[in-house]
Coordinates of C-alpha atoms in Angstrom, one line a residue:
M6 CA 21.8 35.6 -34.6
S7 CA 23.6 32.3 -35.3
E8 CA 26.1 31.1 -32.7
F9 CA 28.8 31.2 -35.4
Q10 CA 28.2 34.9 -35.7
S11 CA 28.9 35.4 -32.0
L12 CA 32.4 34.0 -32.6
G13 CA 33.4 37.1 -34.6
L14 CA 33.6 35.6 -38.1
A15 CA 33.3 37.7 -41.3
A16 CA 29.8 38.3 -42.6
S17 CA 30.5 36.4 -45.9
L18 CA 31.4 33.3 -43.8
I19 CA 28.2 33.6 -41.8
E20 CA 26.2 33.8 -45.1
A21 CA 28.0 30.7 -46.4
L22 CA 27.3 28.8 -43.2
N23 CA 23.6 29.8 -43.4
R24 CA 23.4 28.6 -47.0
A25 CA 24.8 25.3 -45.7
A26 CA 22.2 25.3 -42.9
L27 CA 25.0 25.4 -40.3
T28 CA 24.2 27.7 -37.4
E29 CA 25.6 26.0 -34.3
P30 CA 29.4 25.3 -33.9
T31 CA 30.6 22.0 -32.6
P32 CA 32.6 22.0 -29.3
I33 CA 36.0 21.9 -31.1
Q34 CA 34.9 24.8 -33.3
S35 CA 33.5 27.0 -30.5
Q36 CA 36.8 26.6 -28.6
A37 CA 39.3 26.7 -31.4
I38 CA 37.9 29.5 -33.7
P39 CA 38.2 32.4 -31.2
L40 CA 41.8 31.4 -30.4
A41 CA 42.7 31.2 -34.1
L42 CA 40.9 34.4 -34.9
A43 CA 43.1 36.1 -32.2
G44 CA 46.2 34.9 -34.1
H45 CA 47.3 32.2 -31.6
D46 CA 48.9 28.9 -32.8
V47 CA 46.4 26.1 -31.9
L48 CA 46.9 22.5 -31.0
G49 CA 43.4 20.9 -31.4
L50 CA 42.5 17.4 -30.2
A51 CA 39.1 15.9 -31.0
Q52 CA 37.5 12.7 -32.3
T53 CA 37.0 12.3 -36.0
G54 CA 33.6 13.6 -37.2
T55 CA 33.5 16.5 -34.8
G56 CA 34.1 19.3 -37.2
K57 CA 37.9 19.9 -37.1
T58 CA 37.9 21.1 -40.8
F59 CA 35.8 24.1 -40.1
A60 CA 37.6 24.6 -36.8
F61 CA 40.7 25.6 -38.7
G62 CA 39.0 26.5 -42.1
L63 CA 36.8 29.3 -40.8
P64 CA 39.4 31.4 -39.0
L65 CA 41.9 30.7 -41.8
I66 CA 39.5 32.1 -44.5
H67 CA 38.5 34.9 -42.2
H68 CA 42.2 36.1 -42.1
L69 CA 42.7 35.6 -45.8
L70 CA 39.7 37.7 -46.7
S71 CA 41.6 40.8 -45.7
A72 CA 44.7 40.0 -47.9
Q73 CA 45.4 42.6 -50.5
G74 CA 45.8 41.8 -54.2
K75 CA 46.1 38.4 -55.9
P76 CA 48.6 35.7 -54.9
A77 CA 51.8 35.8 -57.0
P78 CA 52.4 33.1 -59.6
K79 CA 53.4 29.7 -58.1
S80 CA 52.7 31.0 -54.6
A81 CA 50.2 30.2 -51.8
R82 CA 49.1 32.2 -48.8
A83 CA 48.0 29.3 -46.7
L84 CA 49.1 25.6 -46.7
I85 CA 47.1 22.7 -45.3
L86 CA 48.9 19.4 -45.2
A87 CA 46.9 16.1 -44.8
P88 CA 48.0 12.5 -45.0
T89 CA 45.8 11.0 -47.8
R90 CA 44.4 12.0 -51.1
E91 CA 40.9 11.4 -49.9
L92 CA 41.3 13.7 -46.9
V93 CA 42.9 16.5 -49.1
N94 CA 39.9 16.4 -51.4
Q95 CA 37.4 16.4 -48.5
I96 CA 39.1 19.4 -46.9
A97 CA 39.2 21.3 -50.2
D98 CA 35.5 20.5 -50.8
S99 CA 34.6 21.8 -47.4
L100 CA 36.6 25.0 -47.8
R101 CA 35.0 25.7 -51.2
V102 CA 31.6 25.7 -49.5
L103 CA 32.9 28.7 -47.5
T104 CA 34.6 30.5 -50.4
T105 CA 31.9 30.1 -53.2
G106 CA 31.2 33.5 -54.7
G107 CA 34.3 35.1 -53.2
H108 CA 37.7 35.9 -54.6
L109 CA 39.7 33.2 -52.6
R110 CA 41.0 30.2 -54.6
V111 CA 41.5 26.7 -53.2
A112 CA 43.9 24.3 -55.0
T113 CA 44.8 20.7 -54.3
V114 CA 47.9 18.7 -55.1
V115 CA 48.1 14.9 -54.4
G116 CA 49.8 11.9 -55.8
G117 CA 48.1 9.7 -58.4
Q118 CA 47.1 12.7 -60.5
S119 CA 48.8 14.5 -63.4
I120 CA 51.7 16.6 -62.0
N121 CA 51.8 18.7 -65.1
R122 CA 48.2 19.7 -64.6
Q123 CA 49.0 20.6 -61.0
I124 CA 51.9 22.7 -62.2
G125 CA 49.6 24.5 -64.5
V126 CA 47.1 25.3 -61.7
L127 CA 49.9 26.5 -59.3
S128 CA 51.4 28.7 -62.0
K129 CA 48.5 31.1 -61.4
G130 CA 49.0 31.2 -57.7
T131 CA 46.4 30.2 -55.1
D132 CA 45.1 31.5 -51.8
I133 CA 44.8 28.1 -50.1
L134 CA 46.8 25.0 -51.1
V135 CA 45.7 21.6 -49.7
A136 CA 48.4 19.0 -50.2
T137 CA 49.8 15.6 -49.4
P138 CA 53.4 16.1 -48.2
G139 CA 55.0 13.8 -50.8
R140 CA 53.5 15.4 -53.9
L141 CA 54.2 18.9 -52.5
I142 CA 57.9 18.0 -52.2
D143 CA 57.9 16.8 -55.8
L144 CA 56.5 20.2 -56.9
M145 CA 59.0 22.0 -54.7
E146 CA 61.9 20.1 -56.3
R147 CA 60.6 21.1 -59.7
E148 CA 60.3 24.8 -58.5
A149 CA 56.7 24.7 -59.4
V150 CA 55.5 26.1 -56.1
L151 CA 57.0 28.8 -53.9
L152 CA 56.0 28.8 -50.2
G153 CA 57.7 32.0 -49.0
S154 CA 54.3 33.8 -48.9
V155 CA 52.6 31.2 -46.7
T156 CA 51.5 32.9 -43.5
H157 CA 49.2 30.1 -42.3
L158 CA 50.1 26.5 -41.9
V159 CA 47.6 23.7 -40.9
L160 CA 48.7 20.1 -40.1
D161 CA 45.5 18.0 -40.2
E162 CA 45.4 14.4 -38.9
A163 CA 49.1 15.0 -37.9
D164 CA 49.3 11.7 -36.0
Q165 CA 48.7 9.6 -39.1
M166 CA 51.3 11.8 -41.0
L167 CA 53.8 11.0 -38.3
D168 CA 53.1 7.3 -38.8
L169 CA 53.8 7.8 -42.5
G170 CA 57.2 9.4 -41.9
F171 CA 55.8 12.9 -42.2
I172 CA 58.3 14.5 -39.9
H173 CA 61.0 14.0 -42.5
A174 CA 58.8 15.8 -45.1
L175 CA 58.0 18.6 -42.7
R176 CA 61.7 19.2 -42.2
K177 CA 62.0 19.9 -45.9
I178 CA 58.8 22.0 -46.2
A179 CA 59.0 24.2 -43.0
P180 CA 62.2 26.1 -43.9
R181 CA 60.5 27.3 -47.2
L182 CA 57.5 28.8 -45.5
G183 CA 57.0 32.5 -44.7
T184 CA 57.5 34.1 -41.3
P185 CA 55.9 35.1 -39.1
R186 CA 53.1 32.6 -39.6
Q187 CA 50.2 31.1 -37.7
T188 CA 50.4 27.3 -37.3
M189 CA 47.5 25.0 -36.3
L190 CA 47.8 21.3 -35.7
F191 CA 44.8 19.1 -35.4
S192 CA 44.5 15.4 -34.5
A193 CA 42.3 12.8 -33.0
T194 CA 45.0 11.1 -31.0
M195 CA 48.1 12.4 -29.2
P196 CA 51.1 10.1 -29.4
K197 CA 54.3 11.2 -27.7
Q198 CA 55.8 12.4 -31.0
M199 CA 53.0 14.9 -31.3
E200 CA 54.2 16.8 -28.3
E201 CA 57.7 17.0 -29.9
L202 CA 56.2 18.2 -33.1
S203 CA 54.1 20.9 -31.5
R204 CA 57.2 22.2 -29.6
A205 CA 59.2 22.3 -32.8
Y206 CA 56.7 24.0 -35.1
L207 CA 54.1 25.8 -32.9
K208 CA 54.8 29.0 -30.9
D209 CA 53.2 29.1 -27.5
P210 CA 50.2 27.1 -28.8
K211 CA 46.8 27.2 -27.2
R212 CA 45.6 23.6 -26.6
V213 CA 42.0 22.7 -27.3
Q214 CA 40.8 19.2 -26.3
V215 CA 37.1 18.2 -26.4
A216 CA 37.6 14.5 -25.6
P217 CA 40.4 12.3 -24.3
P218 CA 42.8 11.1 -27.0
G219 CA 41.8 7.7 -28.2
K220 CA 38.1 8.2 -27.3
A221 CA 35.5 7.3 -29.9
A222 CA 32.5 9.5 -30.7
D223 CA 29.8 9.1 -28.0
K224 CA 27.2 7.8 -30.4
V225 CA 29.3 4.9 -31.8
T226 CA 28.0 1.6 -30.4
Q227 CA 31.0 -0.9 -30.4
S228 CA 31.1 -4.7 -30.3
V229 CA 33.5 -7.5 -31.0
H230 CA 32.9 -11.0 -32.4
F231 CA 35.5 -13.6 -31.6
V232 CA 35.7 -15.8 -34.6
D233 CA 38.1 -18.2 -36.2
K234 CA 39.9 -16.5 -39.0
N235 CA 38.4 -18.9 -41.5
D236 CA 34.9 -18.0 -40.3
K237 CA 35.3 -14.2 -40.8
P238 CA 33.8 -14.1 -44.3
T239 CA 30.7 -16.1 -43.2
K240 CA 30.2 -13.8 -40.2
L241 CA 30.6 -10.7 -42.4
R242 CA 27.9 -12.0 -44.8
E243 CA 25.6 -12.7 -41.9
I244 CA 26.0 -9.1 -40.6
L245 CA 25.7 -7.5 -44.0
S246 CA 22.5 -9.5 -44.7
R247 CA 20.8 -7.9 -41.7
D248 CA 20.5 -4.5 -43.4
R249 CA 21.4 -4.6 -47.1
D250 CA 20.4 -1.0 -47.7
A251 CA 22.6 0.5 -45.0
L252 CA 25.9 2.1 -45.9
T253 CA 28.6 -0.2 -44.5
L254 CA 32.4 0.5 -44.5
V255 CA 34.5 -2.7 -44.2
F256 CA 38.2 -2.4 -43.3
A257 CA 40.7 -5.0 -44.5
R258 CA 44.4 -4.9 -43.6
T259 CA 45.9 -5.2 -47.1
K260 CA 45.0 -3.9 -50.5
H261 CA 45.1 -7.4 -52.0
G262 CA 42.9 -8.7 -49.2
A263 CA 40.5 -5.8 -49.7
E264 CA 40.1 -6.5 -53.4
R265 CA 39.6 -10.2 -52.9
L266 CA 37.0 -9.6 -50.2
M267 CA 35.1 -7.1 -52.5
K268 CA 35.1 -9.5 -55.4
G269 CA 33.8 -12.3 -53.2
L270 CA 31.0 -10.0 -51.8
K271 CA 29.9 -9.0 -55.3
A272 CA 29.9 -12.7 -56.3
D273 CA 27.5 -13.3 -53.3
G274 CA 25.2 -10.6 -54.5
F275 CA 26.2 -7.7 -52.3
N276 CA 26.5 -4.2 -53.9
A277 CA 30.2 -3.7 -53.1
A278 CA 33.2 -1.7 -54.3
S279 CA 36.7 -1.2 -53.0
I280 CA 39.3 1.5 -52.5
H281 CA 43.0 0.9 -51.8
G282 CA 46.5 1.7 -53.1
N283 CA 46.2 -0.3 -56.3
K284 CA 43.3 1.8 -57.4
S285 CA 43.8 4.9 -59.5
Q286 CA 42.7 8.2 -58.0
G287 CA 39.8 8.3 -60.4
Q288 CA 38.7 4.8 -59.4
R289 CA 38.8 5.8 -55.7
D290 CA 36.9 9.0 -56.3
R291 CA 34.2 7.2 -58.3
A292 CA 33.8 4.5 -55.6
I293 CA 33.5 7.0 -52.8
K294 CA 31.0 9.1 -54.8
A295 CA 28.9 6.0 -55.5
F296 CA 29.1 5.0 -51.8
R297 CA 28.0 8.5 -50.8
D298 CA 25.2 8.5 -53.3
G299 CA 24.0 5.1 -52.1
E300 CA 24.7 3.5 -55.5
I301 CA 26.8 1.0 -53.7
T302 CA 26.2 0.0 -50.1
V303 CA 29.4 -1.8 -49.1
L304 CA 32.8 -0.2 -49.4
V305 CA 35.8 -2.3 -48.7
A306 CA 38.8 -0.3 -47.8
T307 CA 42.3 -0.3 -46.4
D308 CA 43.4 2.4 -43.9
V309 CA 43.9 4.8 -46.8
A310 CA 40.2 5.5 -46.2
A311 CA 40.2 5.7 -42.4
R312 CA 40.6 9.4 -42.7
G313 CA 39.0 11.6 -45.3
I314 CA 35.7 9.8 -45.8
D315 CA 33.2 12.3 -44.5
I316 CA 29.9 10.6 -45.3
P317 CA 27.2 11.2 -42.6
G318 CA 25.1 8.3 -43.8
V319 CA 27.6 5.5 -42.9
A320 CA 25.6 3.3 -40.5
Y321 CA 28.2 0.5 -39.9
V322 CA 31.9 0.2 -39.8
V323 CA 33.2 -3.4 -39.8
N324 CA 36.8 -4.2 -38.9
F325 CA 37.2 -7.4 -40.8
D326 CA 40.9 -7.2 -39.8
L327 CA 42.0 -5.4 -36.7
P328 CA 44.5 -2.6 -37.4
E329 CA 48.1 -3.1 -36.2
V330 CA 48.2 0.5 -35.0
P331 CA 45.7 1.0 -32.2
D332 CA 45.1 4.6 -33.1
N333 CA 43.8 3.5 -36.5
Y334 CA 40.9 1.7 -34.9
V335 CA 39.7 5.1 -33.5
H336 CA 39.9 6.7 -36.9
R337 CA 38.2 3.8 -38.6
I338 CA 35.2 3.7 -36.4
G339 CA 35.1 7.5 -36.6
R340 CA 33.7 7.1 -40.1
T341 CA 30.3 6.4 -38.6
A342 CA 28.2 8.4 -36.1
R343 CA 29.2 11.6 -37.9
A344 CA 27.4 14.9 -37.7
G345 CA 25.6 13.9 -34.5
R346 CA 24.2 10.7 -35.9
E347 CA 24.3 7.3 -34.4
G348 CA 26.4 4.4 -35.8
E349 CA 27.7 1.0 -35.0
A350 CA 31.3 -0.3 -35.1
I351 CA 31.8 -4.1 -35.3
A352 CA 35.1 -5.8 -34.9
F353 CA 36.2 -9.3 -35.8
C354 CA 39.0 -10.8 -33.7
C355 CA 40.7 -14.2 -34.3
A356 CA 43.4 -15.8 -32.1
E357 CA 46.2 -14.0 -34.0
E358 CA 44.6 -10.6 -33.3
V359 CA 43.9 -10.9 -29.5
D360 CA 47.0 -8.8 -28.6
L361 CA 45.9 -6.2 -31.1
L362 CA 42.5 -6.0 -29.5
R363 CA 44.1 -5.7 -26.0
Q364 CA 46.2 -2.7 -27.3
I365 CA 43.1 -1.1 -28.7
Q366 CA 41.2 -1.5 -25.5
K367 CA 44.1 -0.2 -23.5
L368 CA 44.3 2.9 -25.7
M369 CA 40.6 3.6 -25.4
K370 CA 40.4 2.7 -21.7
I371 CA 37.4 0.5 -22.3
D372 CA 36.4 -3.2 -22.7
I373 CA 34.6 -3.5 -26.0
P374 CA 31.4 -5.5 -25.5
V375 CA 31.5 -9.0 -26.8
A376 CA 28.7 -9.7 -29.3
S377 CA 29.5 -13.4 -29.9
G378 CA 32.2 -16.0 -29.2
V379 CA 34.8 -16.3 -26.5
M380 CA 38.2 -14.6 -26.5
P381 CA 40.6 -17.3 -27.7
K382 CA 44.1 -17.8 -26.4
A383 CA 46.4 -15.5 -28.2
V384 CA 48.7 -17.1 -30.7
A385 CA 51.6 -15.8 -32.8
P386 CA 50.6 -14.4 -36.3
S387 CA 51.3 -16.6 -39.3
S388 CA 54.0 -14.2 -40.5
P389 CA 56.1 -11.8 -38.5
S390 CA 55.1 -8.2 -38.1
R391 CA 57.2 -5.6 -40.0
G392 CA 58.0 -3.5 -36.9
P393 CA 56.3 -2.0 -33.9
R394 CA 54.2 0.4 -35.9
G395 CA 53.0 -2.2 -38.4
G396 CA 55.7 -1.5 -40.9
Q397 CA 54.3 1.8 -42.0
G398 CA 56.5 3.9 -44.2
H399 CA 56.3 7.3 -45.8
G400 CA 54.6 7.4 -49.2
R401 CA 55.3 10.1 -51.8
G402 CA 51.6 10.7 -52.4
G403 CA 50.9 10.9 -48.7
Q404 CA 50.0 7.2 -48.7
G405 CA 52.3 4.3 -48.2
Q406 CA 51.0 2.5 -45.2
G407 CA 52.5 -0.9 -44.9
A408 CA 50.5 -4.0 -44.1
G409 CA 52.7 -5.8 -41.6
R410 CA 51.0 -9.1 -40.8
R411 CA 48.8 -10.8 -43.2
G412 CA 45.1 -10.5 -42.4
G413 CA 43.3 -13.9 -42.1
A414 CA 43.8 -17.2 -43.7
K415 CA 42.1 -18.5 -46.8
A416 CA 38.4 -17.7 -46.9
P417 CA 35.6 -19.6 -48.7
A418 CA 35.8 -19.2 -52.5
A419 CA 32.7 -16.9 -52.6
F420 CA 34.7 -14.3 -50.6
T421 CA 38.1 -14.5 -52.2
G422 CA 37.3 -14.6 -55.8
E423 CA 39.3 -17.8 -56.1
K424 CA 38.3 -21.1 -57.4
S425 CA 37.6 -23.8 -54.8
G426 CA 40.9 -25.1 -53.6
G427 CA 42.4 -22.3 -55.6
A428 CA 45.9 -21.0 -56.0
R429 CA 48.0 -19.8 -53.2
R430 CA 47.1 -16.4 -52.0
R431 CA 49.4 -13.6 -52.9
R432 CA 50.8 -11.7 -49.9
G433 CA 49.6 -8.1 -49.6
R434 CA 52.5 -5.9 -48.5
S435 CA 50.8 -2.5 -48.6
A436 CA 47.6 -1.5 -46.9
A437 CA 47.4 1.8 -48.8

C-alpha cells in the first residue's frame, strides 16, 4: 500500500499517483493533506519545490469528487489564485495529472491571452478555476464568471501576491465567493502581512510548517562572487562555460536587462532564451518548454519566473542581479534542487548590492559562502530605489513587479547586444 493511500485519499487519486510513479508524500503533503481532508482551513509554509501543489490539490480534488451534477454555466466549485501566469499553468498541469480520465474539469484564466476565449471556456462552467487575480477581476466585471458556488479557495504563493498588491484584489473577490467554504493558504515565506491575511480570510486555520520561513531547500549549495558590476558578464560566461549542457536559470532585475543579457549570451555562442514581461504568453510558454526539453540550456528571466517554473532538471540558478526583495532570493534559488535533487545557487554581488546581500543573509539566518572576491564597501545605487519593497505594484495579469534600481552598469558588447561604445542603455522599469 502506498503511503498516499494511508492518508485516506480516494481510490482514483491513488491510481493517478501510481501512474505518475508517486507513492511517498513529501513532508508538507503528509501533514497538510489529512487536515484538509478533515475540512480544516490550512496555513501551509514550506520551501519551493517541496510539493505544495499536491498538498492542496489532492484534498481539494478528493472533496470535489463527491459533488453532484455538473457545475452551472459561468460557475466554479473551487478557485485557486496564484501570482503569475507561469504558476497558474504549472498548477493546472499538475491538477490535470490527477483528474485525467475523470469528470472534473480544470480551467485557467490569466492575462496575456484572449479574454474572449476564456469567456467561452467559463460559459460552460468548471470544477476548478486557476487564475491570476487581475484577469479574474476583469472577468468578474464582465459578469463572465460567477463565484457564488465556490466552496474551496486556495491562495498559492500568497506572499508574492501580497507584494503585487493582491490584498486589494482579494477584497473584491472574497465577497463574491460561496459560504461556508474551506480556505487554504500556502507560501514559502511568512511576512507580517501574511498573519493579517490569514486572520481575515481563514477560520481557525491549522498551521503546517516544514521548514523555517526564508530557509532554502536543504540540497541547494549556495555561493556568492563579489565582482565589479562591469565584470558580471565575464564572470557569468566563465561559470556557464564550465558545464554548457546543464540547465541554468539566470535572473536579471529588469526585463530590458534580461533581454540584452540573453542576446549577448547568444552572440557568444550560448544556447539561451529569455522570459519577461515584454514577451507574449506564447513566447514565454515556448521558451519554458524548450528549456524543460533541453533544447535551450540557459534561460534568462526576471522575477516573473521565480515562481511557477517546476523543472526538476535545473542544475544551476545564477543571480546575475540580486533581488531587491529578500524573499525573492529564496524563491529564485528554489528553482533548483527540486524533487529531492541537488542544485547550485550562485549569486553575483557588486558594491551597489552589498546591502541587498546583507538583507538576504539576515532573512535566511546564514552567511552565504564566498566563492571569489572580497566584499566591497557598500555604495549607494546609481539611481534611487522606488520604495522599500522595490517599487512593486499590482499588475492586472497577476504580474507587474517593478524594477526599482537599475541592475548593473554597461557590460561588454558581447553581453548587451549593443555596438562597442554603443548607445545609452534604456532604463528598465518593470521586472515582470
